[in-house]
XYZ file of C-alpha atoms in Angstrom:
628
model
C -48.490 -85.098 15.111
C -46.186 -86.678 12.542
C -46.457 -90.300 13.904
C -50.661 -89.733 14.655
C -50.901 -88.781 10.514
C -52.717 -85.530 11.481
C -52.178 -83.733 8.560
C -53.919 -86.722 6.178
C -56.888 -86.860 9.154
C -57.355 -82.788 9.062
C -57.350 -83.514 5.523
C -60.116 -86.117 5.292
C -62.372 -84.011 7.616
C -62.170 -80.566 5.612
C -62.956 -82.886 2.168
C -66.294 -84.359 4.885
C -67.398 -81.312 5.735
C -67.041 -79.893 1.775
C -69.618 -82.414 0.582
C -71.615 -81.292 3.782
C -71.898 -77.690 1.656
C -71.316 -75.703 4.682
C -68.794 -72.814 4.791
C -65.275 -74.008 6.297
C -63.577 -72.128 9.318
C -61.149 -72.345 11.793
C -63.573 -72.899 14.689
C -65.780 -75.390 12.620
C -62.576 -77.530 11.740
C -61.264 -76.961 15.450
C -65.024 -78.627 16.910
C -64.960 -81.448 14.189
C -61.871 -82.728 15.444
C -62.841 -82.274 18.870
C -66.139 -84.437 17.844
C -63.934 -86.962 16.076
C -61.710 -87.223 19.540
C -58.324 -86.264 17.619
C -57.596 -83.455 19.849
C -57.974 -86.025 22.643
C -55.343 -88.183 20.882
C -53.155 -85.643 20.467
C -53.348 -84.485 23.914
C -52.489 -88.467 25.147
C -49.840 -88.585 22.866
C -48.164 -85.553 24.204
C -48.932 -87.353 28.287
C -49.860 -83.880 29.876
C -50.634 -84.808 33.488
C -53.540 -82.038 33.467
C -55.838 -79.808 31.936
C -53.713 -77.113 33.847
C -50.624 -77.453 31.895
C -48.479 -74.465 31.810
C -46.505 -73.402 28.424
C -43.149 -74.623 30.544
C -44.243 -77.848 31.288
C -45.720 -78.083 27.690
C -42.239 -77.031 26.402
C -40.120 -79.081 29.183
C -42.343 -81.975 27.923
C -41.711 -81.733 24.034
C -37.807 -81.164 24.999
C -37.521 -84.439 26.826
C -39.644 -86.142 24.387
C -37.052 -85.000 21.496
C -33.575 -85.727 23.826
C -35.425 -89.119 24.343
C -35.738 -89.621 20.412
C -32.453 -87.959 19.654
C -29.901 -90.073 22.369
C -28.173 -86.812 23.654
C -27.449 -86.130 26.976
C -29.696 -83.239 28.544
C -26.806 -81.906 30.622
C -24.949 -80.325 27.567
C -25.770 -78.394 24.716
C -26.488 -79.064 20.656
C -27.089 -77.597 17.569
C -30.064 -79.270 15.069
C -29.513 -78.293 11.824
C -32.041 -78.898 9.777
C -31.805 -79.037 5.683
C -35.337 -77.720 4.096
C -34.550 -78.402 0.545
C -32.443 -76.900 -2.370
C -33.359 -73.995 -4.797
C -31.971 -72.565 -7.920
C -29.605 -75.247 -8.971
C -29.405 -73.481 -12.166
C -26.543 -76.175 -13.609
C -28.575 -79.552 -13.063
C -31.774 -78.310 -14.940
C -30.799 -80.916 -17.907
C -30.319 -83.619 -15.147
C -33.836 -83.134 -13.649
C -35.050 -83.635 -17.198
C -32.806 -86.846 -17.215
C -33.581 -88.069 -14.195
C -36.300 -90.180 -15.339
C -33.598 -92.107 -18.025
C -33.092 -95.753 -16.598
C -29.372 -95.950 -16.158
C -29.077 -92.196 -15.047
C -28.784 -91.731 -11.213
C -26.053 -88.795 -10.321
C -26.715 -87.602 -6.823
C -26.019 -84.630 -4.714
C -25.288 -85.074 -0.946
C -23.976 -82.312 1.339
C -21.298 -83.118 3.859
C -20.659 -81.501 7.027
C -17.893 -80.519 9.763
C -18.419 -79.012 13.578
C -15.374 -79.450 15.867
C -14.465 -83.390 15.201
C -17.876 -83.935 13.961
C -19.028 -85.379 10.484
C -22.032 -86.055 9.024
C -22.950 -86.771 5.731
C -26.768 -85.976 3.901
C -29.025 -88.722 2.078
C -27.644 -88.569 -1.556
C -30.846 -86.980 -3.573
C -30.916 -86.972 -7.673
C -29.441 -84.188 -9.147
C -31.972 -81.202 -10.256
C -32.811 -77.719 -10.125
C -34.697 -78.029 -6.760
C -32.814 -81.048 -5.380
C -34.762 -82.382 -2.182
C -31.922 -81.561 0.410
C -33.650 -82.899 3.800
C -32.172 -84.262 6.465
C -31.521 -83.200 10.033
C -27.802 -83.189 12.003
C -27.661 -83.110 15.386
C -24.011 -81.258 16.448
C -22.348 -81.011 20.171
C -21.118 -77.488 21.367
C -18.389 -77.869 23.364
C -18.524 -78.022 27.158
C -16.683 -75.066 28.801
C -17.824 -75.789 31.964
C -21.263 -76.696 34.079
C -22.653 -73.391 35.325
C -22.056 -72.432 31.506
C -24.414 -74.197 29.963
C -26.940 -71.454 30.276
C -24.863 -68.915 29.560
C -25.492 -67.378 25.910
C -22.596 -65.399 26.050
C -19.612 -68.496 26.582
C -21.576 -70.044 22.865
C -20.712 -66.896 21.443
C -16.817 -67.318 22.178
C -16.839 -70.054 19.916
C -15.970 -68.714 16.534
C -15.491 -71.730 14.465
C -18.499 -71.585 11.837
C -20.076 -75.286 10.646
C -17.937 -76.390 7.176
C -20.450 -77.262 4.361
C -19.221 -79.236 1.495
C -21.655 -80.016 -1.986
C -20.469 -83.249 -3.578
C -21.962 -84.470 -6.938
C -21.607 -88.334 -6.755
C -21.694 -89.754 -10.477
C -23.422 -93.263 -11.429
C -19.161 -94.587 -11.763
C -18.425 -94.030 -8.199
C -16.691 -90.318 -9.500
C -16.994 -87.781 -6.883
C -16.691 -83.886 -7.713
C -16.960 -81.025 -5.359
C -19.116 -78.433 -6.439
C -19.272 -75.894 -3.358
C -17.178 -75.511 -0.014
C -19.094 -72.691 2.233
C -18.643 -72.128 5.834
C -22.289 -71.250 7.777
C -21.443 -68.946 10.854
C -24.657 -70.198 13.378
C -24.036 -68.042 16.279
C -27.018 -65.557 14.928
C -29.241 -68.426 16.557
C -28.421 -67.009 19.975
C -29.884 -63.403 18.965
C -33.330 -65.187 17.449
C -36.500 -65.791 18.735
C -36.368 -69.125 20.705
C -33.327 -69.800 19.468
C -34.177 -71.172 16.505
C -32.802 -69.248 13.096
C -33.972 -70.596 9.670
C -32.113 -68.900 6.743
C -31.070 -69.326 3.269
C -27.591 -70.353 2.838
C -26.059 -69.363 -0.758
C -23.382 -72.276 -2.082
C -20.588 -70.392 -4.594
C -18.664 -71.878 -6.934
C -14.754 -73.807 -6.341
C -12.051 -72.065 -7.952
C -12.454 -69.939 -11.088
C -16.119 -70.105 -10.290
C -15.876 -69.430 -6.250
C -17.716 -65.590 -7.013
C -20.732 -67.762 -8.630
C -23.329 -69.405 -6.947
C -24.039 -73.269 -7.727
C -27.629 -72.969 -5.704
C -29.202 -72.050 -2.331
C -29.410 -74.150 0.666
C -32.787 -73.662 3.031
C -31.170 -74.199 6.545
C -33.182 -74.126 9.810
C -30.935 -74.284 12.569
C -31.870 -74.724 16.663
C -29.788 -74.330 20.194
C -30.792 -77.430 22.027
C -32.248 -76.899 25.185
C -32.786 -73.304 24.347
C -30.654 -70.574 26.379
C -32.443 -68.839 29.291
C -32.042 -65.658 27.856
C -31.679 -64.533 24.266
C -28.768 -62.272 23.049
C -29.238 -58.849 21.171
C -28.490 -59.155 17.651
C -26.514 -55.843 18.634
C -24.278 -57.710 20.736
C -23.595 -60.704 17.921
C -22.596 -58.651 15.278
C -20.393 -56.460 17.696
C -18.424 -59.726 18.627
C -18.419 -60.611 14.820
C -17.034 -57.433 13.895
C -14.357 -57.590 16.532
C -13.366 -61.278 15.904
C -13.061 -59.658 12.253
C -11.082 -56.866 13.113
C -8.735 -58.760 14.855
C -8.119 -61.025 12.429
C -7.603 -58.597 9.824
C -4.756 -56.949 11.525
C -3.211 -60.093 12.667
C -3.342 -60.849 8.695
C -1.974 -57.538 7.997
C 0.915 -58.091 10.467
C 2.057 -61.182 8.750
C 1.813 -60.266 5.283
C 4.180 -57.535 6.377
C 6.336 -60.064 8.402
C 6.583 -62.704 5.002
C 7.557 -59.553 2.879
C 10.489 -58.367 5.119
C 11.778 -62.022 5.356
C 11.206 -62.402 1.659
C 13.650 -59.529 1.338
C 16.298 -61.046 3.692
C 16.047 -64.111 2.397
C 16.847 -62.850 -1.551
C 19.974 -60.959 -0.550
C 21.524 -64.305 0.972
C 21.871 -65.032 -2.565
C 20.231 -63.255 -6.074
C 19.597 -67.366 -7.364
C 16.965 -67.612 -4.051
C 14.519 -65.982 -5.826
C 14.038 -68.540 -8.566
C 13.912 -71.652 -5.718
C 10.304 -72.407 -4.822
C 10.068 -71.220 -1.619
C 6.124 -71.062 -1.201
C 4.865 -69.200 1.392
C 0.767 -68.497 0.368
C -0.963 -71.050 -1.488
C -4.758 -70.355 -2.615
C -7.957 -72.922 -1.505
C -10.750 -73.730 -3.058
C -12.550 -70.588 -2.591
C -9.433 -69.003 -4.127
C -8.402 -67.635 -1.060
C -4.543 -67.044 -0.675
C -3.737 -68.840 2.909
C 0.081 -69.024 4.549
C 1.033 -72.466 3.855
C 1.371 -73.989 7.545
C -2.304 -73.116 8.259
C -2.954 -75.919 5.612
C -1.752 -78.606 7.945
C -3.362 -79.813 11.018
C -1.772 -82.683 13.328
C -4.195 -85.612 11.993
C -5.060 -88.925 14.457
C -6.608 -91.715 12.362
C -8.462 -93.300 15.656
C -8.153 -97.175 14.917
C -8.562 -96.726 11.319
C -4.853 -96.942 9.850
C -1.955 -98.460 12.297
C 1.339 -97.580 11.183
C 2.587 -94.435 9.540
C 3.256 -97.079 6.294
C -0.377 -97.771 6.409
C -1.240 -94.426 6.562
C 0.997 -93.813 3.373
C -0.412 -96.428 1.783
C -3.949 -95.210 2.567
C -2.941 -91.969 0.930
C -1.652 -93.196 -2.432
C -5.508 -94.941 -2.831
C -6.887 -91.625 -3.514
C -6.831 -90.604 -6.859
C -4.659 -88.219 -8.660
C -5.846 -85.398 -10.356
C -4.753 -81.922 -11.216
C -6.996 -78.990 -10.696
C -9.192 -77.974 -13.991
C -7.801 -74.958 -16.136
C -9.919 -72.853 -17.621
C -8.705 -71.916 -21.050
C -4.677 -72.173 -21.773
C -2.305 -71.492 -19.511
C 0.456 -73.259 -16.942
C -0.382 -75.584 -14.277
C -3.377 -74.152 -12.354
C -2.831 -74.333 -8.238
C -5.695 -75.490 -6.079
C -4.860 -76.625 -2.213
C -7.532 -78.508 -0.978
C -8.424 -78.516 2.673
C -8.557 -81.870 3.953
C -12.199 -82.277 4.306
C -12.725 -81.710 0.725
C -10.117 -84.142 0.058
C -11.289 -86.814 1.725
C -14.847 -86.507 0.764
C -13.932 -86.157 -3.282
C -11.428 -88.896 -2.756
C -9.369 -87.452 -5.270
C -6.636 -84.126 -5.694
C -3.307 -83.332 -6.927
C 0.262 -84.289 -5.460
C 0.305 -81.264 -2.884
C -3.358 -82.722 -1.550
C -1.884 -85.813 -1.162
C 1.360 -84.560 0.670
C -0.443 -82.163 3.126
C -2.775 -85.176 4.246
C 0.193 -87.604 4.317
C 2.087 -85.132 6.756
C -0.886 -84.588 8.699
C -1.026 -88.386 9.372
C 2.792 -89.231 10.294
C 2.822 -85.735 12.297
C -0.397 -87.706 14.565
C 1.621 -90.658 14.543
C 4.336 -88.580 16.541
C 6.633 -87.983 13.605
C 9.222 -85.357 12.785
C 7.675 -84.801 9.017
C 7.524 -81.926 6.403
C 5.649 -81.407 3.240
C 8.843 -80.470 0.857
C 8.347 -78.570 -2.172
C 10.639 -78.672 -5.393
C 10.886 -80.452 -8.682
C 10.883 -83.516 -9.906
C 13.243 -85.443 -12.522
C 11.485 -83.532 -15.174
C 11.664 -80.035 -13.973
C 7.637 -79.912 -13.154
C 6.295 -78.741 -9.850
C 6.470 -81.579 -7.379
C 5.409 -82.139 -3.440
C 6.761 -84.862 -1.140
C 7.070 -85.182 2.915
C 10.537 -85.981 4.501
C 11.236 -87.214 8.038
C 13.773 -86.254 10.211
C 14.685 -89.236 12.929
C 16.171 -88.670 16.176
C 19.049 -89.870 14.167
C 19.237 -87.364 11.790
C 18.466 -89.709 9.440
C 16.163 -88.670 6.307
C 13.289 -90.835 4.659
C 11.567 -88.867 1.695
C 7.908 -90.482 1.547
C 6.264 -90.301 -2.177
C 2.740 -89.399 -1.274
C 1.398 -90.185 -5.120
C 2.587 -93.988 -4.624
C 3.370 -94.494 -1.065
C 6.824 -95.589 -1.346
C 10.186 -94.668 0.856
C 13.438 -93.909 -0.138
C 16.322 -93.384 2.453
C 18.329 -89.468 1.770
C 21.928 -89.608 2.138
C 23.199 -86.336 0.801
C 26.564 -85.929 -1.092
C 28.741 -83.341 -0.376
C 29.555 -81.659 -3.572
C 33.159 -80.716 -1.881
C 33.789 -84.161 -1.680
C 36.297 -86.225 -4.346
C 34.270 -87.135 -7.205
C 33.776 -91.125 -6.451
C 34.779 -94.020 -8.673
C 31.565 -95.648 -8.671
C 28.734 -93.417 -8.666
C 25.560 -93.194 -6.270
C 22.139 -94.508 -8.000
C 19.705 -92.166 -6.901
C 16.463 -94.146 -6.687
C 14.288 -91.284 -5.680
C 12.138 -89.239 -8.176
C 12.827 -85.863 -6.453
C 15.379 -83.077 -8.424
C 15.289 -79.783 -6.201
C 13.750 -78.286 -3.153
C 13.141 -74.915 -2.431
C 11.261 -74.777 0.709
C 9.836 -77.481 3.534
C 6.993 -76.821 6.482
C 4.370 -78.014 8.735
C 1.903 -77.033 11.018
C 4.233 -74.609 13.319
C 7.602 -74.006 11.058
C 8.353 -72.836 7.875
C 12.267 -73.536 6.456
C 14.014 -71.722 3.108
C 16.731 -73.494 1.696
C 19.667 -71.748 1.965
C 22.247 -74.126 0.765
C 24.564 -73.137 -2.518
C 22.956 -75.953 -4.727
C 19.177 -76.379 -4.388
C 19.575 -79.969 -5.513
C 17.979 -82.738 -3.677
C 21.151 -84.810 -3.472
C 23.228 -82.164 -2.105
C 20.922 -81.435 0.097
C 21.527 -81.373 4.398
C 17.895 -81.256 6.295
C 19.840 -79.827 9.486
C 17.040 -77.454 9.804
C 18.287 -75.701 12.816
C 21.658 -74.380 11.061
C 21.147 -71.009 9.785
C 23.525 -71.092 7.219
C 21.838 -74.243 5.441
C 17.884 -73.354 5.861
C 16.324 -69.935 7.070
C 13.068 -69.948 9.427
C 10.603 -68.329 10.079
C 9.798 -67.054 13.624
C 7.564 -69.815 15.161
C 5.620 -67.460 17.421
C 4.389 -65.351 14.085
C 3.488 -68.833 12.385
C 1.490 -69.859 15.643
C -0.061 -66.592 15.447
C -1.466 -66.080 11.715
C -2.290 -70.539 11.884
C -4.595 -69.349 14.866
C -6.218 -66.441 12.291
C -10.074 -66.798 12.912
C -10.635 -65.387 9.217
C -8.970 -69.341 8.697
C -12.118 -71.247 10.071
C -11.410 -74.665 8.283
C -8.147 -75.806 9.556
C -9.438 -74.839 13.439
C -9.446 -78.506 13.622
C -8.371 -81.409 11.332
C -11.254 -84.254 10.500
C -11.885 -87.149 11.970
C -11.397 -89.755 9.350
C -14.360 -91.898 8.817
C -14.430 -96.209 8.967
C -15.263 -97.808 5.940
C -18.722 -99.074 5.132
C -17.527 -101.350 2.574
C -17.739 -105.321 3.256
C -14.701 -106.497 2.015
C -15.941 -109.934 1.051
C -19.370 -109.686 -0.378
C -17.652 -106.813 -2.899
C -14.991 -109.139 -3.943
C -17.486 -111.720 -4.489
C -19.391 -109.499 -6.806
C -16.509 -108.066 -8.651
C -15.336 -111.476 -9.553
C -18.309 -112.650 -10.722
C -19.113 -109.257 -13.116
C -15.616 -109.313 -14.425
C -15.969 -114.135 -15.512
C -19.275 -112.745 -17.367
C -17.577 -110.066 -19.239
C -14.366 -112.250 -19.795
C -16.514 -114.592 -21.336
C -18.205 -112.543 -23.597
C -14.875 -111.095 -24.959
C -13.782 -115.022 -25.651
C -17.120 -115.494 -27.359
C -16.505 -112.634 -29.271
C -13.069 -114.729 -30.269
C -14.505 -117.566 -31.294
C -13.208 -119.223 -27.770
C -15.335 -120.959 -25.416
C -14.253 -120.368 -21.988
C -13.644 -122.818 -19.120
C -13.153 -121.547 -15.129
C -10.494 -123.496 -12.949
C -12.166 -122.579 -9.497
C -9.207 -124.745 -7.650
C -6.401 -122.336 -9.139
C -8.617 -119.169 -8.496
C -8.799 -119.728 -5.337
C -5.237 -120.449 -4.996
C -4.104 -116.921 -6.258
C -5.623 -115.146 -3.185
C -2.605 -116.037 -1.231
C -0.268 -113.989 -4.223
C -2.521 -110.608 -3.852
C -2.694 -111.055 -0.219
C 1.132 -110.624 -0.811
C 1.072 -107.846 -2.940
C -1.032 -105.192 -0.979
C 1.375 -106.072 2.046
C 4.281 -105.765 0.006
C 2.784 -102.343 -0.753
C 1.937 -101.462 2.912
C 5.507 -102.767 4.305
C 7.763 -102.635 1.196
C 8.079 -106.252 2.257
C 7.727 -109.258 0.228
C 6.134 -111.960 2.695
C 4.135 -115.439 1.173
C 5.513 -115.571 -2.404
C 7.185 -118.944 -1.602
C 3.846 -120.549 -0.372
C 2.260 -119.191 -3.700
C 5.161 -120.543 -6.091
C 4.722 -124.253 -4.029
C 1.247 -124.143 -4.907
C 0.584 -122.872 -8.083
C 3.899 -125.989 -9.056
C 1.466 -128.918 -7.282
C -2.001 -126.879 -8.917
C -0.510 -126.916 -12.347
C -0.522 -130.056 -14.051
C 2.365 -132.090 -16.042
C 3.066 -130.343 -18.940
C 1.003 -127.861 -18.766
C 2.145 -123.915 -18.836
C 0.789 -121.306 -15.830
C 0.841 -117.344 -17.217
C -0.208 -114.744 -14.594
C -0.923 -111.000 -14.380
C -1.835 -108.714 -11.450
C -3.091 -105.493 -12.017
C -4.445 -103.259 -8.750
C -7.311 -100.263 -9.101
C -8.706 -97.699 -6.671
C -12.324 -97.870 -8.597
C -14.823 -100.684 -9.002
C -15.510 -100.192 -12.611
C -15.337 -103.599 -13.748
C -15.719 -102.687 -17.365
C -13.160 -100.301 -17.089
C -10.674 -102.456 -15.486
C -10.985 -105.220 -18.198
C -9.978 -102.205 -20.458
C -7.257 -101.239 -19.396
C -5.933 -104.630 -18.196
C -6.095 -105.588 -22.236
C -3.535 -102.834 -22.928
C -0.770 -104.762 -21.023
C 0.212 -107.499 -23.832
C 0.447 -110.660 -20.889
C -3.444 -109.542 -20.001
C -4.399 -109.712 -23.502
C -2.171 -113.377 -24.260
C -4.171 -114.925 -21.252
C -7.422 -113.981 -21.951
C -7.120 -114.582 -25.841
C -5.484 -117.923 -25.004
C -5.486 -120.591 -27.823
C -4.555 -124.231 -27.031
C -5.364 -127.469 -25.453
C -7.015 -128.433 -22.325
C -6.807 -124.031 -21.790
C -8.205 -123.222 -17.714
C -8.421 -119.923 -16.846
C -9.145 -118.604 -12.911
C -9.235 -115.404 -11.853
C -9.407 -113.484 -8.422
C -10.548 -110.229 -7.180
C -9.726 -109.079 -3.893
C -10.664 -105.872 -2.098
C -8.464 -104.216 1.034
C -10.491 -101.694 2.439
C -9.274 -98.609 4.312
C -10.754 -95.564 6.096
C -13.132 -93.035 3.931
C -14.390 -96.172 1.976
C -11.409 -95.967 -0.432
C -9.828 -99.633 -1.252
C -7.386 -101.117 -3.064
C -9.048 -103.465 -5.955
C -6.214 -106.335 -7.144
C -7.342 -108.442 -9.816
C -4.929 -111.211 -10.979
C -5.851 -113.125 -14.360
C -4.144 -116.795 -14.521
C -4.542 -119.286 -17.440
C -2.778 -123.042 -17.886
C -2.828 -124.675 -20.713
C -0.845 -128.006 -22.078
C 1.999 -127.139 -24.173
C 2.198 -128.924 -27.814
C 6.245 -129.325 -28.268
């Protein structure tokens, strides 16, 4: 009916049969059309083979006609979820009345996870209704062939669909403003299968007991079941799942307190080491640490384990938002709502680095401590089959090699440099184990990761961490994931970039009195130099700077002087790049360069990654002749 314009047709018939003066019902409207031969179309359009067409065929019909248009495969089984719009965005009523202001355009988009599944909304302008419509179409797992009919094995899976509210701002800034979880299986107990409800998006952190808006939902089992449950049956398995998980909750918490105890009487000093065992989400939920890490594959997307550290130390740093005075506030992110903010603080960033070398078949721990200033610090170590130790910096990506001093030892005559950042450690985990250091000194340096001796690190029991990890009241680490490719051409943004950032260059010369003059021979030349630096950065190997020094000698002319400066950004904010490359006093002598015969080039290169995040090098460059 959509694709035949019916509604606009029904339309333009009622407004014929106004001016006619006659009184308008259903059975006059219903024998205009049939006059006008638009029931006729319709009835071609939907290719019944007779006037004897049953309400099965009708409805085996429309289903093939929508697996046709929708690619799926009619031998397994989908959810549609369908997004009807926004309400009560109570917070963006000021941006609806700026949303007709020219360079104003902050959107809202709604992300979503099912089982290995992402899929990510239209973004819509920000307002108090926002127009949140799209449709996803999600795969139910296959449990086997005679199941597919079977109502009963859909409602044995308990993980609920993962909704995440992001509020993209004009400067590429990403905030999340809502992280709900949408339990579906109350489609098998409606009519048809299909359930349309109103889902209610709370608040992240201090605000997760308020609601940021409602979010109209229509959701449909694809091809419907056979036979629909009772809703007497669904809420039974809900509140057993519930129950369950409850007293698997309770269990623990009683299991952490008794090996809280045992651990403290080792030593009284244990109980000031930060040995974290619950950490609280977004939804201010306190969760057991381990259940915050999920073995993470990154497909094709990253290659190496340095690559994937690398990729990590793109994302942005920032600490979670305190409200009022206070210490540091404490917000773990899951690692959907990392990725799709692009930005968190350093224990973010160390969960989702551990995640990524544990998928890469790594031995690797998020460690928790302090760093050379006494603050609150996270890193990930790994353990080789070697014994050997390599802590991993998850804020910049770089390595250091651990070689622990024994404080029983001589004292030496020349002392070990410590290149690391890292002061103490209190505690170290993954996915399925959970380690207390128990060593006299908590200091890094002093420090043995022999995690199976007793007397140097206490564990917890493995089975009880497998156990609570596998807590169904813990639906969003049920699966890491999948990281997404990027959608970012490489070139044609470089291209761009370069060309925003010579304009505004210029103009800050003009405002100098200084005309400007572009060398494109040497500008081109200095892609070979940050070439070199992001895979010095990936490797921690210095590969092409020879080439680049041979170069740049033959590119220079006689007596002339070359000055260089690269600088490397996660955003694309031109503007705000040439702002902060000024600060650095080489930046601002090459771009306020006085002289004769003065050429300045300039290059801006983009390395992509997965999630769209990329590494933005800029290098400035200006020769000039010197004047002895």
């Amino acid at each position: 009916m959509t694709q035949l314009n019916i509604n606009s047709v029904i339309s333009r018939v009622i407004d014929e049969l106004m001016q006619e003066g006659n009184q308008i019902d259903e059975n006059q409207l219903l024998e205009a059309l049939r006059q006008r031969g638009i029931v006729d179309e319709i009835v071609k359009s939907l290719k019944f083979q007779d006037n004897q067409t049953t309400t099965k065929e009708m409805t085996d019909n429309y289903n093939n006609q929508a697996v046709q248009s929708m690619k799926i495969d009619p031998s397994k089984r989908y959810l549609y979820v369908q997004m009807l719009g926004g309400r009560a965005f109570l917070e963006h009523i000021l941006d609806e009345d700026r949303s007709t202001e020219k360079n104003y355009n902050g959107t809202l988009s709604i992300h979503i996870h099912f089982r290995q599944q992402r899929f990510q909304s239209r973004p819509i302008l920000c307002a108090c209704e926002p127009d949140l419509r799209d449709g996803f179409l999600l795969q139910l797992p296959q449990h086997k062939v005679s199941a597919r009919s079977d109502p009963t094995s859909l409602l044995s899976i308990a993980e609920p669909i993962h909704l995440l509210l992001i509020r993209n701002e004009p400067n590429g800034d990403k905030t999340l403003l809502s992280s709900t979880y949408l339990e579906w299986r109350k489609v098998l107990s409606s009519s048809h299968n299909r359930w349309t409800t109103a889902v209610e998006l709370n608040g992240i952190g201090p605000e997760a007991k308020l609601s940021v808006g409602l979010l109209d939902l229509k959701i449909e089992l694809i091809p419907r079941s056979l036979e629909e449950l009772s809703k007497d049956v669904v809420e039974a398995q809900f509140k057993l799942e519930h129950n369950r998980a409850t007293e698997k909750e309770r269990l623990f918490l009683v299991y952490a307190k008794r090996w809280w105890q045992e651990y403290i009487q080792i030593r009284p000093v244990h109980s000031k080491r930060l040995v974290k065992i619950f950490a609280q989400d977004e939804n201010a939920v306190n969760r057991f640490v381990c259940s915050y890490l999920k073995p993470l594959r990154s497909q094709r997307f990253l290659d190496t384990p340095r690559q994937a550290a690398r990729f990590v130390s793109l994302l942005a740093y920032e600490e979670a938002p305190i409200v009022g005075g206070g210490s540091r506030s404490e917000v773990w992110s899951n690692t959907l709502a990392f990725l799709c903010k692009k930005k968190g603080d350093c224990e973010d960033h160390s969960l989702l680095l551990c995640s990524l070398l544990v998928g890469f078949g790594l031995d690797a721990y998020v460690c928790i401590g302090t760093n050379a200033k006494g603050l609150f610090c996270t890193w990930v170590a790994t353990i080789g089959v070697d014994h050997s130790v390599v802590f991993w910096d998850s804020l910049t990506g770089q390595r250091f090699n651990h070689n622990p001093i024994n404080p029983d030892d001589p004292p030496l005559k020349k002392q070990i440099k410590v290149d690391h950042p890292f002061k103490t450690i209190g505690s170290v985990f993954n996915h399925k184990s959970f380690y207390a250091n128990c060593q006299p000194s908590d200091n890094v340096d002093c420090c043995y990761f022999e995690l199976n001796k007793e007397t140097k690190w206490k564990a917890m029991n493995e089975d009880v961490i497998k156990s609570n990890c596998e807590n169904i009241l813990v639906p969003s680490w049920a699966t890491a994931p999948p990281l997404s490719p990027s959608k970012i051409d490489p070139v044609i943004i470089s291209a761009e970039l370069e060309r925003e950032l010579q304009s505004l260059i210029t103009d800050y010369r003009k405002d100098l009195d200084l005309s400007t003059i572009w060398d494109d021979n040497l500008s081109y030349i200095l892609t070979s130099a940050l070439a070199a630096y992001e895979l010095e950065r990936c490797t921690g190997i210095s590969i092409g700077n020879e080439e680049f020094q041979h170069a740049i000698r033959r590119a220079v002319p006689e007596r002339h002087t070359f000055k260089g400066f690269p600088i490397q950004f996660v955003h694309r904010d031109m503007r705000r790049a040439l702002a902060s490359s000024l600060k650095s006093p080489v930046c601002e002598e090459i771009l306020g360069c006085r002289g004769d015969l003065v050429r300045l080039a300039l290059r801006v290169r983009i390395f992509t990654y997965a999630e769209d995040v990329s590494a933005v090098w800029i290098m400035f460059a200006v020769t000039y002749r010197s004047v002895l």
